[in-house]
Short mmCIF file of C-alpha atoms in Angstrom, two decimals:
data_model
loop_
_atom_site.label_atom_id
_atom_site.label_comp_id
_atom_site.label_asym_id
_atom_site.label_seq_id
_atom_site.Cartn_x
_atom_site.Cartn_y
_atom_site.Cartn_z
CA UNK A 1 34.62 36.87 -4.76
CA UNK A 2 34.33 34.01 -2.88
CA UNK A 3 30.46 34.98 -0.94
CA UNK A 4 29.47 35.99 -5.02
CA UNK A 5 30.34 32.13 -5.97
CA UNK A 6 28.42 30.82 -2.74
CA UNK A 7 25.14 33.35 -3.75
CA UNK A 8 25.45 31.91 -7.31
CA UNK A 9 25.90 27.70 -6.73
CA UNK A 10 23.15 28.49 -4.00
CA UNK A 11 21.04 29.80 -7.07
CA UNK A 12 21.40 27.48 -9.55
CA UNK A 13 20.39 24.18 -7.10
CA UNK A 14 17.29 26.52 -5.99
CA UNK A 15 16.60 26.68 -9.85
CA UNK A 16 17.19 22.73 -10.48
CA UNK A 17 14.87 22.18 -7.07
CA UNK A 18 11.79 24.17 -8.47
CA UNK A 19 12.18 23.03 -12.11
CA UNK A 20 10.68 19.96 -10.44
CA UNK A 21 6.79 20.46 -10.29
CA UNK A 22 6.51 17.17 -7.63
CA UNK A 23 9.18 18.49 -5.17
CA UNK A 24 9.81 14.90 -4.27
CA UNK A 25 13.21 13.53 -4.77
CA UNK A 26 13.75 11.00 -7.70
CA UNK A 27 12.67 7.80 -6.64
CA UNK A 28 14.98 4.89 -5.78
CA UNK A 29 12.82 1.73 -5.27
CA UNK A 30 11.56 0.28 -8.54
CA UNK A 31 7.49 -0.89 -8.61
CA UNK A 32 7.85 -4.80 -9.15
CA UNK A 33 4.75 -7.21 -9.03
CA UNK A 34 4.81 -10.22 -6.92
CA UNK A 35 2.65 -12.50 -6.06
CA UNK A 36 1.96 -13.50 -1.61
CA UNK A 37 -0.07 -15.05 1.08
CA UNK A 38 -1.71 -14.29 4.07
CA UNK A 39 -3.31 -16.34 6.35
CA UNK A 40 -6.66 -16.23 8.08
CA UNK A 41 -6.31 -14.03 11.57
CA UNK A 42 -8.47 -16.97 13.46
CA UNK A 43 -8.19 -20.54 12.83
CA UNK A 44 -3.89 -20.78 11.92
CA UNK A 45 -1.08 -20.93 13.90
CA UNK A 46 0.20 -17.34 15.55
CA UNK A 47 3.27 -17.47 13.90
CA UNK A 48 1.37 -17.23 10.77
CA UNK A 49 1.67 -14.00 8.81
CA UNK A 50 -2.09 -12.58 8.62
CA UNK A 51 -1.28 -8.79 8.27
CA UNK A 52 0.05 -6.49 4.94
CA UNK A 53 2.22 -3.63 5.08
CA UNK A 54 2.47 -1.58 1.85
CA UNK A 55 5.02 -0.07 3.32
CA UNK A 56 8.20 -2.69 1.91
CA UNK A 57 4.96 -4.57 0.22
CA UNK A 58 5.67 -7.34 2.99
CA UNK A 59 3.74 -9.31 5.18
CA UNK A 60 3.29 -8.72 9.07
CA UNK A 61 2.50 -11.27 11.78
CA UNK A 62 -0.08 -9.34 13.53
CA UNK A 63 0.84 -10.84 17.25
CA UNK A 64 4.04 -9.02 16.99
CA UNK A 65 3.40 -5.23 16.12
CA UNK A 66 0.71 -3.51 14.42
CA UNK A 67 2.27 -1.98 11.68
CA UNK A 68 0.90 -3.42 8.82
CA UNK A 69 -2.70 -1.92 6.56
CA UNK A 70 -4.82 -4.58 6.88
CA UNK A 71 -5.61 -8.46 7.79
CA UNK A 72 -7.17 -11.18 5.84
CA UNK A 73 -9.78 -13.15 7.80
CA UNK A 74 -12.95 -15.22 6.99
CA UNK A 75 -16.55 -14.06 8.39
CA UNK A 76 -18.03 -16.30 10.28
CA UNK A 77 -20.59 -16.91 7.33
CA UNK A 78 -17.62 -18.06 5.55
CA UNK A 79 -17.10 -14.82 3.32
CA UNK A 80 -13.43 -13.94 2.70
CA UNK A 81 -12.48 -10.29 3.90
CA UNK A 82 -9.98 -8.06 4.28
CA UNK A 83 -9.95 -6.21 7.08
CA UNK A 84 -8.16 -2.44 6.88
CA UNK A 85 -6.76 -0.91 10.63
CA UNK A 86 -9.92 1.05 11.50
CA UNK A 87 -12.02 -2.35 10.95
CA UNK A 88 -9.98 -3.39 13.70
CA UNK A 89 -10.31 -0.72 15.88
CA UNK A 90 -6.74 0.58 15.31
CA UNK A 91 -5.37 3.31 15.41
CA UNK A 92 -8.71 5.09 14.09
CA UNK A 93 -7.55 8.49 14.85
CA UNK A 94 -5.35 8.91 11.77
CA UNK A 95 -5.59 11.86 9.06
CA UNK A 96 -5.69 9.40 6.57
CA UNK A 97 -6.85 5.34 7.46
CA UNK A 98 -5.61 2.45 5.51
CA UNK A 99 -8.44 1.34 2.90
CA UNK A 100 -9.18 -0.48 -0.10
CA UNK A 101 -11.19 0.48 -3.51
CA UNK A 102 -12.75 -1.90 -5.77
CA UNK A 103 -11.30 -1.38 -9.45
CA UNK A 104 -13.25 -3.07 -12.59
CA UNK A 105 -10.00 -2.20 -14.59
CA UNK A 106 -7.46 -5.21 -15.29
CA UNK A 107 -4.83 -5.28 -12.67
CA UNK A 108 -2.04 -3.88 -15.56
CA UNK A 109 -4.80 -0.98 -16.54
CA UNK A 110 -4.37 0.19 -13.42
CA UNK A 111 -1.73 2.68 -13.12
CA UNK A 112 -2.60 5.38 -10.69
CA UNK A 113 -4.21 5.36 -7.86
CA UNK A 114 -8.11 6.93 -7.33
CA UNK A 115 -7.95 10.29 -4.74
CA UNK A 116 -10.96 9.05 -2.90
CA UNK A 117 -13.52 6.54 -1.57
CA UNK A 118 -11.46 4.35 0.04
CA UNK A 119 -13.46 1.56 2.14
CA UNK A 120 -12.12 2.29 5.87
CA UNK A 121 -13.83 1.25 8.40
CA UNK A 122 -15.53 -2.78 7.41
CA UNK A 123 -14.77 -5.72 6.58
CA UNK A 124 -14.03 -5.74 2.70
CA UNK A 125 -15.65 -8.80 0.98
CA UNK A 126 -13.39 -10.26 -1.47
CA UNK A 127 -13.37 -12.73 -4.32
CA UNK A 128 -11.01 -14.58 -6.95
CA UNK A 129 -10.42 -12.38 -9.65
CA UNK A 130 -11.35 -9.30 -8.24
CA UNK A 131 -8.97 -6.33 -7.90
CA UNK A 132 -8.19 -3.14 -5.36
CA UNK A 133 -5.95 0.11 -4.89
CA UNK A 134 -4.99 -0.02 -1.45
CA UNK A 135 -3.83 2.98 0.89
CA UNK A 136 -1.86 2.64 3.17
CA UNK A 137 -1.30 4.46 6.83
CA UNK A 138 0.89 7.20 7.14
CA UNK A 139 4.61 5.71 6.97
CA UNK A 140 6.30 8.33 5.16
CA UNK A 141 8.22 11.38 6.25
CA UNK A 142 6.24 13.67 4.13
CA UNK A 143 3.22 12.46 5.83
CA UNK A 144 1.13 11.03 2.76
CA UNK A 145 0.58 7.38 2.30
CA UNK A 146 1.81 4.57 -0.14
CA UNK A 147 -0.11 3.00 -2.48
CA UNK A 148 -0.41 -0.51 -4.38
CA UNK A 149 -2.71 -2.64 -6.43
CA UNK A 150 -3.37 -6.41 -6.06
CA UNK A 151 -5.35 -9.04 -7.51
CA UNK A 152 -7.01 -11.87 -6.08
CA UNK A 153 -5.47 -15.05 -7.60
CA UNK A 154 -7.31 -17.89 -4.90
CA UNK A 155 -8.11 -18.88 -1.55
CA UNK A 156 -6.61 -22.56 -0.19
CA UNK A 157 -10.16 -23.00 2.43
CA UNK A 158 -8.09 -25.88 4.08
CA UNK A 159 -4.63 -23.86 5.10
CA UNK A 160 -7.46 -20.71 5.52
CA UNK A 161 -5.07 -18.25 2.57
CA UNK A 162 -5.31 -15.96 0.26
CA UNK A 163 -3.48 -15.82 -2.97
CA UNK A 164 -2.71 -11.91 -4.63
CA UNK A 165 -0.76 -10.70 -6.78
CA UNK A 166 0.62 -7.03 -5.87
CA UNK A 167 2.43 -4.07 -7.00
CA UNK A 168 3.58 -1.48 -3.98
CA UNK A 169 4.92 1.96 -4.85
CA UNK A 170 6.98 2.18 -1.60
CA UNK A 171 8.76 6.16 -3.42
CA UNK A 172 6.95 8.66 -0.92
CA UNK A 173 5.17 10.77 -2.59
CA UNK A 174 4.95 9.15 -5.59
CA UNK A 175 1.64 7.53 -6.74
CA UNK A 176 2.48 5.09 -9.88
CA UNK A 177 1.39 1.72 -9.96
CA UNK A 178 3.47 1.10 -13.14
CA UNK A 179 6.40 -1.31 -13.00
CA UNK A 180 9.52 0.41 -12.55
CA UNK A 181 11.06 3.16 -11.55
CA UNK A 182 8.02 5.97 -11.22
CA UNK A 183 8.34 9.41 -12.31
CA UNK A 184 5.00 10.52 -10.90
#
């Protein structure tokens, strides 16, 4: 009787496990906005954070490890950019590049992120008030990348920062940019 009762519990959790049509596991880290800094890769100090990882929605201090989706930098002309991995000549290889995409929407309209056309490989000009999806690399085990959204709120052109607001989905697999816990 016993094998019978193993046959059956095996059953019922392969039942549960397909009555999910994601096949992720629930996520367990809430989408919360917040609001961060970078500073400028050339003209601050190196201790300076000047990198973003969506992965933990944290910044990176780019002497120390490149793991982080892009940099924020000014152009020589004077034009604030963000500059994704590729842009940089990293790690260029990858399936699937870190990237940005310009969204007219307001930054709570936004709510999922686009599938494609994902700037890659430049610089990406940006501006107060504007607003992007961003991908990032490949950080999760099921080999798909995060998402977020962020906002432009200001640039100090004396300390050489931005100012964003952001909201990372770091749930793999999951592609809400809602606040909260996502189901999708």
């Amino acid at each position: 009787m016993l094998p019978l009762s193993r046959i059956l519990l095996c059953f019922i959790l392969a039942a549960a496990a397909c009555s999910d049509s994601s096949n992720l596991p629930d996520a367990t880290t809430e989408n919360v906005e917040r609001t961060d800094t970078l500073w400028a890769l050339v003209g601050t100090p190196v201790a300076t954070p000047s990198g973003f990882s969506v992965d933990g929605s944290r910044r990176v201090r780019t002497d120390l490890t490149v793991d982080f989706d892009f940099a924020y930098n000014f152009q020589l002309d004077g034009q604030h950019v963000f500059l994704p991995r590729a842009a940089l000549g990293i790690d260029t290889a990858q399936s699937v590049n870190p990237g940005f995409v310009s969204i007219t929407e307001s930054f709570e309209a936004i709510t999922t992120p686009p599938s494609g056309g994902y700037m890659t490989e430049a610089a990406v000009p940006i501006a107060a008030g504007q607003r992007y999806v961003v991908r990032s690399r490949i950080t999760c085990n099921l080999g798909v990348p995060k998402y977020a959204k962020l906002e432009i709120l200001g640039f100090d052109e004396s300390l050489r920062i931005v100012t964003f607001r952001v909201l990372a989905n770091d749930n793999c697999g999951f592609r809400s940019l809602e606040p909260g816990l996502p189901d999708r």
